Amino acid sequence: MYKKVLATVAVAALSTLGLSAPTADASHSWNNYHWARTSNPFNLKLGDNVDSRWDSYLGTTSADWSASTVLDTTIVAGSTTGRKCAATLGRVEVCNAAYGQRGWLGIASINISGSHITQGTVKLNDTYFDTAKYNTPAWRNVVSCQEVGHTLGLDHQDEDFNNADLGTCMDYSNNPEPNQHPNTHDYQMLESIYSHTDSTSTVGAAAPTSSTTRVGNTPKAWGHRVDGSR
Ligand SMILES: [Ca+2]
Ligand SMILES: [Ca+2]
Ligand SMILES: [Zn+2]
Ligand SMILES: [Zn+2]
């Protein structure tokens, strides 16, 4: 999730987790969540449910993450609507709509089966992006990049809006300019997360999984870092 700056304090106050301080970390895997696949590189489909306000940014995001050696992303026709943003098994649906003043610019949610991601959604919130402050290429790039990054299994590298910028979209900052794309550490993290292979695959039109857990997408979840959406 990319929180609006003003919402940060309130959200942080709801957090009960004191164990893992949100600092820049050598590891920023999201709870080791990952897509199951039998080999690398795997190709993850990004369903295009965004309108012309977002198309070019989705293209940039797809290219950015495809630079990873372990995966590629391909933009395909969306299976849902921007407003509904229903998930599709085996892929990520990317959506935009005016979702309201929720305190987040973008939010990523995944379903998991064990630690395996089975499907994901990304919502980009036009309620904020249609305002002068956020209606910039830099803000659109950083949020689109970050939310799709979450659906690959990455957490934030840093959650301080006021420290030195890390030069990655997985960094929270008041200044989006230096943070519009992934950095080397993100690609290294992906290599680490996906260094093993699995006997099954959750990518593509995979077989139905037994039971999946929805992670995130509710205020309760994203205000709570233990199981929160990102
Ligand atoms: Ca690649
Ligand atoms: Ca930061
Ligand atoms: Zn986030
Ligand atoms: Zn695995």
mmCIF file of N, CA and C in Angstrom, residues 43-50 54-63 66 72-78 91-92 94:
data_model
loop_
_atom_site.group_PDB
_atom_site.id
_atom_site.type_symbol
_atom_site.label_atom_id
_atom_site.label_comp_id
_atom_site.label_asym_id
_atom_site.label_seq_id
_atom_site.Cartn_x
_atom_site.Cartn_y
_atom_site.Cartn_z
ATOM 1 N N ASN A 43 6.341 -16.259 -16.063
ATOM 2 C CA ASN A 43 5.681 -15.131 -16.714
ATOM 3 C C ASN A 43 4.335 -14.878 -16.050
ATOM 4 N N LEU A 44 4.233 -13.733 -15.417
ATOM 5 C CA LEU A 44 3.014 -13.376 -14.685
ATOM 6 C C LEU A 44 2.186 -12.399 -15.508
ATOM 7 N N LYS A 45 0.911 -12.724 -15.666
ATOM 8 C CA LYS A 45 0.028 -11.854 -16.414
ATOM 9 C C LYS A 45 -0.514 -10.738 -15.525
ATOM 10 N N LEU A 46 -0.483 -9.533 -16.072
ATOM 11 C CA LEU A 46 -1.083 -8.375 -15.395
ATOM 12 C C LEU A 46 -2.327 -7.990 -16.179
ATOM 13 N N GLY A 47 -3.498 -8.230 -15.593
ATOM 14 C CA GLY A 47 -4.751 -7.890 -16.255
ATOM 15 C C GLY A 47 -4.935 -6.369 -16.276
ATOM 16 N N ASP A 48 -5.165 -5.842 -17.467
ATOM 17 C CA ASP A 48 -5.265 -4.386 -17.650
ATOM 18 C C ASP A 48 -6.723 -3.943 -17.489
ATOM 19 N N ASN A 49 -7.042 -3.477 -16.300
ATOM 20 C CA ASN A 49 -8.362 -2.905 -16.037
ATOM 21 C C ASN A 49 -8.250 -1.412 -15.763
ATOM 22 N N VAL A 50 -7.168 -0.825 -16.278
ATOM 23 C CA VAL A 50 -6.961 0.607 -16.062
ATOM 24 C C VAL A 50 -7.328 1.377 -17.327
ATOM 25 N N TRP A 54 -3.897 5.607 -16.856
ATOM 26 C CA TRP A 54 -2.904 4.730 -16.248
ATOM 27 C C TRP A 54 -2.182 3.823 -17.221
ATOM 28 N N ASP A 55 -2.632 3.743 -18.445
ATOM 29 C CA ASP A 55 -2.067 2.743 -19.363
ATOM 30 C C ASP A 55 -0.553 2.837 -19.504
ATOM 31 N N SER A 56 -0.041 4.034 -19.696
ATOM 32 C CA SER A 56 1.402 4.148 -19.921
ATOM 33 C C SER A 56 2.181 3.780 -18.657
ATOM 34 N N TYR A 57 1.600 4.073 -17.504
ATOM 35 C CA TYR A 57 2.289 3.756 -16.248
ATOM 36 C C TYR A 57 2.288 2.254 -15.991
ATOM 37 N N LEU A 58 1.203 1.612 -16.349
ATOM 38 C CA LEU A 58 1.183 0.152 -16.232
ATOM 39 C C LEU A 58 2.243 -0.457 -17.151
ATOM 40 N N GLY A 59 2.404 0.128 -18.325
ATOM 41 C CA GLY A 59 3.443 -0.349 -19.241
ATOM 42 C C GLY A 59 4.832 -0.195 -18.643
ATOM 43 N N THR A 60 5.078 0.954 -18.030
ATOM 44 C CA THR A 60 6.373 1.181 -17.381
ATOM 45 C C THR A 60 6.596 0.195 -16.242
ATOM 46 N N THR A 61 5.561 -0.001 -15.435
ATOM 47 C CA THR A 61 5.672 -0.938 -14.307
ATOM 48 C C THR A 61 5.968 -2.354 -14.787
ATOM 49 N N SER A 62 5.276 -2.772 -15.822
ATOM 50 C CA SER A 62 5.494 -4.120 -16.356
ATOM 51 C C SER A 62 6.930 -4.274 -16.851
ATOM 52 N N ALA A 63 7.412 -3.267 -17.558
ATOM 53 C CA ALA A 63 8.793 -3.327 -18.063
ATOM 54 C C ALA A 63 9.791 -3.297 -16.914
ATOM 55 N N SER A 66 9.844 -6.663 -15.242
ATOM 56 C CA SER A 66 10.319 -7.699 -16.171
ATOM 57 C C SER A 66 11.834 -7.677 -16.311
ATOM 58 N N ASP A 72 9.065 -12.433 -15.716
ATOM 59 C CA ASP A 72 8.596 -11.450 -16.681
ATOM 60 C C ASP A 72 7.121 -11.193 -16.397
ATOM 61 N N THR A 73 6.673 -10.016 -16.741
ATOM 62 C CA THR A 73 5.240 -9.736 -16.645
ATOM 63 C C THR A 73 4.737 -9.372 -18.040
ATOM 64 N N THR A 74 3.505 -9.769 -18.301
ATOM 65 C CA THR A 74 2.870 -9.485 -19.581
ATOM 66 C C THR A 74 1.514 -8.855 -19.327
ATOM 67 N N ILE A 75 1.268 -7.727 -19.958
ATOM 68 C CA ILE A 75 -0.040 -7.080 -19.817
ATOM 69 C C ILE A 75 -1.035 -7.767 -20.749
ATOM 70 N N VAL A 76 -2.146 -8.182 -20.178
ATOM 71 C CA VAL A 76 -3.200 -8.845 -20.947
ATOM 72 C C VAL A 76 -4.522 -8.126 -20.675
ATOM 73 N N ALA A 77 -5.521 -8.435 -21.470
ATOM 74 C CA ALA A 77 -6.829 -7.826 -21.257
ATOM 75 C C ALA A 77 -7.325 -8.161 -19.848
ATOM 76 N N GLY A 78 -7.911 -7.197 -19.192
ATOM 77 C CA GLY A 78 -8.393 -7.403 -17.843
ATOM 78 C C GLY A 78 -9.631 -8.281 -17.802
ATOM 79 N N ARG A 91 -3.102 -14.919 -11.650
ATOM 80 C CA ARG A 91 -2.573 -13.681 -12.207
ATOM 81 C C ARG A 91 -2.903 -12.488 -11.309
ATOM 82 N N VAL A 92 -2.512 -11.310 -11.786
ATOM 83 C CA VAL A 92 -2.751 -10.075 -11.045
ATOM 84 C C VAL A 92 -3.666 -9.186 -11.876
ATOM 85 N N VAL A 94 -4.930 -5.432 -12.373
ATOM 86 C CA VAL A 94 -4.562 -4.054 -12.023
ATOM 87 C C VAL A 94 -5.730 -3.146 -12.390
#
